[in-house]
Each structure stands twice: as structure tokens, then as C-alpha cells.
Amino acid sequence: MAVDVRFPTVLRAHTDGAPVVSAEGSTVGEVFADLVARYPGLSGQLVDATGTMHKFVNVYLDDEDVRYLNQLDTKVGEGAEISILPAVAGG
Amino acid sequence: MSTAFESPTLRLTTGQYRIIVGHCYDGLPDEACGLLAGPMIGARPTGVVSEVYPCRNADASARSYTVDGRDYLRATRDAESRGHEIVGVWHSHTHTDAYPSSTDVRQAVDPAWLYLLVSLRDGSPVLRSFRIQEETVAEVPVGLVG
């Protein structure tokens, strides 16, 4: 299952500068594993040491926040688009 | 170390300035926030701002802000449809200086981004812009154009 994954500028240092990368997987977690295998610099950026989604990134499957779906187990369909956005916050 | 790395000038149009400041006043008593889009050269913003996107403060707080994720997604898509990128964020400080707080510095997400602070503490709004790289803050001049 091929999906497009869109990266914010801050993570593109790890994708050879590419804003969009095509990746394989039937769940968000599998897509992330495929990405990390090809772009090792993404390790630790998407999934934390406990194997859960990193709290400083928001991940959207098309228009839905996967945190409110099944997180890393969220199923992805052919042609879906995953958008990764850093949490933008301060005080 | 306040000017330790190269920075562009952040250029806002008068219309953009009004949108930003208006959104900050509209957000009172809470902090308000939004995103800046513009062209980049390589991985660096040029300082030109093509669009400003007022966003919801998901924290709904007078002491902190988090840009609403859906607003961020919408802004990203709109900017990319114009061939631009999100190049920075603005937020208000309702009772303190237009200078990054320790939380702002600690949570800064992108060393290339421009961080625009709007202080509403005094009678007139004060805008200052910064880059934040490895917890070092460097001021970026703000210019009004057009």
C-alpha cells in the first residue's frame, strides 16, 4: 500500500530535503517503519522510545488526527496522504 | 550571543500587520497565535511574508499557546498550494515583553523559523521577531512594507 507522507521543513533534513515521500505500509506504524528504514535520521522523530507516537508531532491521515483514530495502528488506504506536523507551542 | 547567526528581515505588509495585531486583541484575555507563510531559498525563509494565518490557541490560555493542529494543517496546505512554506509563528504576550519566554525558547520547533512576538502589555502593541536556534535567541528586524 503506497501512501504519500508530507514532511514539515524541520524534518526535511532527514529526508534529503524532500517535502513528500512515498512510503509503504497498511498502518501508520508500518508506514513510519518503512520511512525510518529508508531515512534513519527519522528514528526517534516520529515514534518515541516506548514505541508510541511522539508527543511533539501531530499526524494527520488526510484530514483526521490519527491520535483520535487508532494512533499507530490506524489503517491507511491506497492513495491516502499522511501529514506530519510538529507541535507548535510556547508560553 | 544575541546576533550569533545570520537572519533575514521579517517584512510584513500593513494589511498583514493589522490581521496579526487584530487577532491578538481578539484573543484577549488569552494568548493568540498564528502562522506565517512565505518563500524560502533552500531551507531558509527569505523574510518575505506572503500570507498570515490566524489560528486557534488550543490551550485557550493567557499563559501558553499551542497552534491548533487542524488550523496548522489548513495553513500548510494553503501555503504549499501557493508554492510557499510555513516560515514562522506569531503569538501574543498579554502582560510581558515581546521577547521569547523560557518556554518559547525550550519549545522552539524549527531553527529556520521566524518567531514573531506581539506584546499587548502597553497601550500600543509591540512587535519583535526572533530566530531561536539551539536555545540561542537572535533578534530579526521587522519591517513594514506596502
mmCIF file of N, CA, C and O in Angstrom, chain A residues 6-12 19-20 56 58 60-65 81 83 85-91, chain B residues 31 40 63-67 69-70 72-73 76-77 80 85 89 91 93 101 103-104 107 109-111 113:
data_model
loop_
_atom_site.group_PDB
_atom_site.id
_atom_site.type_symbol
_atom_site.label_atom_id
_atom_site.label_comp_id
_atom_site.label_asym_id
_atom_site.label_seq_id
_atom_site.Cartn_x
_atom_site.Cartn_y
_atom_site.Cartn_z
ATOM 1 N N ARG A 6 3.813 13.760 3.904
ATOM 2 C CA ARG A 6 4.288 15.143 3.777
ATOM 3 C C ARG A 6 5.047 15.531 5.046
ATOM 4 O O ARG A 6 4.557 15.310 6.161
ATOM 5 N N PHE A 7 6.211 16.114 4.832
ATOM 6 C CA PHE A 7 7.077 16.474 5.960
ATOM 7 C C PHE A 7 7.174 17.986 6.114
ATOM 8 O O PHE A 7 7.281 18.718 5.121
ATOM 9 N N PRO A 8 7.210 18.459 7.356
ATOM 10 C CA PRO A 8 7.449 19.887 7.586
ATOM 11 C C PRO A 8 8.912 20.218 7.329
ATOM 12 O O PRO A 8 9.767 19.315 7.315
ATOM 13 N N THR A 9 9.194 21.490 7.144
ATOM 14 C CA THR A 9 10.563 21.896 6.816
ATOM 15 C C THR A 9 11.578 21.360 7.825
ATOM 16 O O THR A 9 12.665 20.937 7.435
ATOM 17 N N VAL A 10 11.215 21.361 9.103
ATOM 18 C CA VAL A 10 12.197 20.999 10.133
ATOM 19 C C VAL A 10 12.628 19.536 10.037
ATOM 20 O O VAL A 10 13.731 19.191 10.457
ATOM 21 N N LEU A 11 11.801 18.675 9.455
ATOM 22 C CA LEU A 11 12.176 17.254 9.342
ATOM 23 C C LEU A 11 12.796 16.903 7.993
ATOM 24 O O LEU A 11 13.258 15.792 7.782
ATOM 25 N N ARG A 12 12.810 17.877 7.088
ATOM 26 C CA ARG A 12 13.308 17.551 5.742
ATOM 27 C C ARG A 12 14.815 17.332 5.697
ATOM 28 O O ARG A 12 15.335 16.781 4.736
ATOM 29 N N PRO A 19 10.006 17.229 0.449
ATOM 30 C CA PRO A 19 8.809 17.565 1.224
ATOM 31 C C PRO A 19 7.778 16.444 1.268
ATOM 32 O O PRO A 19 6.986 16.358 2.198
ATOM 33 N N VAL A 20 7.796 15.586 0.246
ATOM 34 C CA VAL A 20 6.839 14.477 0.168
ATOM 35 C C VAL A 20 7.605 13.205 -0.168
ATOM 36 O O VAL A 20 8.440 13.202 -1.076
ATOM 37 N N PHE A 56 5.443 15.227 20.395
ATOM 38 C CA PHE A 56 5.707 16.535 19.788
ATOM 39 C C PHE A 56 5.391 16.588 18.298
ATOM 40 O O PHE A 56 5.709 17.553 17.629
ATOM 41 N N ASN A 58 2.200 15.943 15.389
ATOM 42 C CA ASN A 58 0.813 15.644 15.072
ATOM 43 C C ASN A 58 0.805 14.957 13.722
ATOM 44 O O ASN A 58 1.508 15.384 12.803
ATOM 45 N N TYR A 60 -1.612 13.540 10.677
ATOM 46 C CA TYR A 60 -2.937 13.544 10.063
ATOM 47 C C TYR A 60 -2.975 12.535 8.919
ATOM 48 O O TYR A 60 -2.067 12.513 8.076
ATOM 49 N N LEU A 61 -4.034 11.719 8.932
ATOM 50 C CA LEU A 61 -4.325 10.855 7.796
ATOM 51 C C LEU A 61 -5.416 11.570 7.016
ATOM 52 O O LEU A 61 -6.550 11.691 7.508
ATOM 53 N N ASP A 62 -5.045 12.073 5.845
ATOM 54 C CA ASP A 62 -5.923 13.005 5.133
ATOM 55 C C ASP A 62 -6.315 14.131 6.106
ATOM 56 O O ASP A 62 -5.433 14.842 6.537
ATOM 57 N N ASP A 63 -7.594 14.230 6.519
ATOM 58 C CA ASP A 63 -7.976 15.342 7.409
ATOM 59 C C ASP A 63 -8.133 14.927 8.867
ATOM 60 O O ASP A 63 -8.557 15.734 9.688
ATOM 61 N N GLU A 64 -7.810 13.684 9.189
ATOM 62 C CA GLU A 64 -8.082 13.193 10.537
ATOM 63 C C GLU A 64 -6.800 13.052 11.355
ATOM 64 O O GLU A 64 -5.807 12.496 10.878
ATOM 65 N N ASP A 65 -6.852 13.527 12.587
ATOM 66 C CA ASP A 65 -5.741 13.391 13.526
ATOM 67 C C ASP A 65 -5.702 11.936 13.992
ATOM 68 O O ASP A 65 -6.639 11.460 14.640
ATOM 69 N N GLU A 81 -3.022 10.272 2.157
ATOM 70 C CA GLU A 81 -1.926 11.201 2.412
ATOM 71 C C GLU A 81 -1.756 11.360 3.918
ATOM 72 O O GLU A 81 -2.728 11.623 4.629
ATOM 73 N N SER A 83 0.135 13.582 6.770
ATOM 74 C CA SER A 83 0.844 14.841 7.008
ATOM 75 C C SER A 83 1.421 14.818 8.414
ATOM 76 O O SER A 83 0.703 14.513 9.376
ATOM 77 N N LEU A 85 3.165 17.090 11.279
ATOM 78 C CA LEU A 85 3.346 18.481 11.666
ATOM 79 C C LEU A 85 3.903 18.520 13.085
ATOM 80 O O LEU A 85 3.401 17.812 13.963
ATOM 81 N N PRO A 86 4.905 19.341 13.324
ATOM 82 C CA PRO A 86 5.402 19.445 14.694
ATOM 83 C C PRO A 86 4.389 20.190 15.559
ATOM 84 O O PRO A 86 3.624 21.019 15.058
ATOM 85 N N ALA A 87 4.368 19.890 16.841
ATOM 86 C CA ALA A 87 3.537 20.666 17.759
ATOM 87 C C ALA A 87 4.173 22.044 17.915
ATOM 88 O O ALA A 87 5.356 22.156 18.232
ATOM 89 N N VAL A 88 3.394 23.085 17.623
ATOM 90 C CA VAL A 88 3.911 24.457 17.711
ATOM 91 C C VAL A 88 3.290 25.088 18.944
ATOM 92 O O VAL A 88 2.075 25.304 18.997
ATOM 93 N N ALA A 89 4.146 25.351 19.934
ATOM 94 C CA ALA A 89 3.634 25.793 21.232
ATOM 95 C C ALA A 89 4.676 26.627 21.949
ATOM 96 O O ALA A 89 5.849 26.639 21.592
ATOM 97 N N GLY A 90 4.213 27.340 22.939
ATOM 98 C CA GLY A 90 5.110 28.147 23.754
ATOM 99 C C GLY A 90 4.323 28.779 24.882
ATOM 100 O O GLY A 90 3.211 28.362 25.200
ATOM 101 N N GLY A 91 4.937 29.815 25.452
ATOM 102 C CA GLY A 91 4.271 30.422 26.598
ATOM 103 C C GLY A 91 4.260 31.920 26.514
ATOM 104 O O GLY A 91 4.568 32.484 25.482
ATOM 105 N N GLU B 31 -3.715 34.287 25.237
ATOM 106 C CA GLU B 31 -2.724 34.482 24.181
ATOM 107 C C GLU B 31 -3.343 34.056 22.845
ATOM 108 O O GLU B 31 -4.177 33.150 22.800
ATOM 109 N N MET B 40 10.923 30.389 0.442
ATOM 110 C CA MET B 40 12.195 30.009 1.055
ATOM 111 C C MET B 40 13.246 29.902 -0.036
ATOM 112 O O MET B 40 12.930 29.587 -1.185
ATOM 113 N N ARG B 63 -1.447 32.120 29.468
ATOM 114 C CA ARG B 63 -0.042 31.878 29.791
ATOM 115 C C ARG B 63 0.687 31.003 28.774
ATOM 116 O O ARG B 63 1.910 30.885 28.824
ATOM 117 N N SER B 64 -0.056 30.364 27.891
ATOM 118 C CA SER B 64 0.608 29.491 26.920
ATOM 119 C C SER B 64 -0.227 29.408 25.648
ATOM 120 O O SER B 64 -1.386 29.825 25.620
ATOM 121 N N TYR B 65 0.416 28.884 24.616
ATOM 122 C CA TYR B 65 -0.322 28.673 23.379
ATOM 123 C C TYR B 65 0.123 27.367 22.736
ATOM 124 O O TYR B 65 1.269 26.926 22.913
ATOM 125 N N THR B 66 -0.785 26.756 22.023
ATOM 126 C CA THR B 66 -0.480 25.667 21.103
ATOM 127 C C THR B 66 -1.293 25.926 19.844
ATOM 128 O O THR B 66 -2.516 26.092 19.923
ATOM 129 N N VAL B 67 -0.625 26.012 18.723
ATOM 130 C CA VAL B 67 -1.348 26.235 17.470
ATOM 131 C C VAL B 67 -2.249 25.026 17.206
ATOM 132 O O VAL B 67 -1.784 23.879 17.210
ATOM 133 N N GLY B 69 -3.988 22.077 15.709
ATOM 134 C CA GLY B 69 -3.422 21.212 14.682
ATOM 135 C C GLY B 69 -4.138 21.302 13.338
ATOM 136 O O GLY B 69 -3.501 21.298 12.282
ATOM 137 N N ARG B 70 -5.466 21.379 13.387
ATOM 138 C CA ARG B 70 -6.202 21.463 12.119
ATOM 139 C C ARG B 70 -5.954 22.795 11.421
ATOM 140 O O ARG B 70 -5.868 22.851 10.187
ATOM 141 N N TYR B 72 -3.234 24.434 11.604
ATOM 142 C CA TYR B 72 -1.875 24.293 11.073
ATOM 143 C C TYR B 72 -1.903 23.498 9.762
ATOM 144 O O TYR B 72 -1.265 23.869 8.771
ATOM 145 N N LEU B 73 -2.689 22.415 9.761
ATOM 146 C CA LEU B 73 -2.794 21.598 8.548
ATOM 147 C C LEU B 73 -3.371 22.423 7.391
ATOM 148 O O LEU B 73 -2.839 22.399 6.268
ATOM 149 N N THR B 76 -0.810 24.950 6.165
ATOM 150 C CA THR B 76 0.250 24.279 5.404
ATOM 151 C C THR B 76 -0.212 23.987 3.980
ATOM 152 O O THR B 76 0.512 24.237 3.007
ATOM 153 N N ARG B 77 -1.423 23.446 3.871
ATOM 154 C CA ARG B 77 -1.919 23.107 2.538
ATOM 155 C C ARG B 77 -2.089 24.350 1.679
ATOM 156 O O ARG B 77 -1.764 24.343 0.478
ATOM 157 N N GLU B 80 1.385 25.667 0.655
ATOM 158 C CA GLU B 80 2.034 24.815 -0.347
ATOM 159 C C GLU B 80 1.351 24.953 -1.706
ATOM 160 O O GLU B 80 2.003 24.865 -2.747
ATOM 161 N N GLU B 85 5.944 28.027 1.950
ATOM 162 C CA GLU B 85 6.037 27.164 3.130
ATOM 163 C C GLU B 85 5.633 27.965 4.363
ATOM 164 O O GLU B 85 5.682 29.195 4.346
ATOM 165 N N VAL B 89 5.900 31.570 13.153
ATOM 166 C CA VAL B 89 4.698 31.594 14.000
ATOM 167 C C VAL B 89 4.686 32.904 14.769
ATOM 168 O O VAL B 89 5.741 33.440 15.103
ATOM 169 N N HIS B 91 2.805 34.835 18.221
ATOM 170 C CA HIS B 91 1.881 34.723 19.347
ATOM 171 C C HIS B 91 1.987 35.962 20.205
ATOM 172 O O HIS B 91 2.958 36.711 20.125
ATOM 173 N N HIS B 93 1.995 38.050 23.860
ATOM 174 C CA HIS B 93 2.237 38.059 25.303
ATOM 175 C C HIS B 93 1.332 39.145 25.858
ATOM 176 O O HIS B 93 1.485 40.313 25.507
ATOM 177 N N SER B 101 9.802 33.803 25.844
ATOM 178 C CA SER B 101 9.897 33.317 27.219
ATOM 179 C C SER B 101 10.774 32.067 27.231
ATOM 180 O O SER B 101 11.098 31.505 26.180
ATOM 181 N N THR B 103 9.839 29.221 28.022
ATOM 182 C CA THR B 103 9.037 28.160 27.394
ATOM 183 C C THR B 103 9.117 28.264 25.873
ATOM 184 O O THR B 103 9.258 27.250 25.179
ATOM 185 N N ASP B 104 9.040 29.497 25.364
ATOM 186 C CA ASP B 104 9.153 29.684 23.909
ATOM 187 C C ASP B 104 10.484 29.149 23.396
ATOM 188 O O ASP B 104 10.550 28.506 22.348
ATOM 189 N N GLN B 107 10.666 25.268 23.623
ATOM 190 C CA GLN B 107 9.763 24.536 22.731
ATOM 191 C C GLN B 107 9.898 24.955 21.263
ATOM 192 O O GLN B 107 9.121 24.497 20.421
ATOM 193 N N VAL B 109 10.480 25.033 17.589
ATOM 194 C CA VAL B 109 10.396 23.802 16.818
ATOM 195 C C VAL B 109 11.347 23.767 15.625
ATOM 196 O O VAL B 109 11.815 22.710 15.227
ATOM 197 N N ASP B 110 11.648 24.931 15.062
ATOM 198 C CA ASP B 110 12.406 24.926 13.814
ATOM 199 C C ASP B 110 13.412 26.079 13.846
ATOM 200 O O ASP B 110 13.017 27.245 13.905
ATOM 201 N N PRO B 111 14.707 25.771 13.784
ATOM 202 C CA PRO B 111 15.721 26.837 13.869
ATOM 203 C C PRO B 111 15.673 27.818 12.701
ATOM 204 O O PRO B 111 16.218 28.921 12.799
ATOM 205 N N TRP B 113 12.800 28.951 11.438
ATOM 206 C CA TRP B 113 11.568 29.743 11.528
ATOM 207 C C TRP B 113 11.801 31.121 12.139
ATOM 208 O O TRP B 113 12.750 31.337 12.903
#
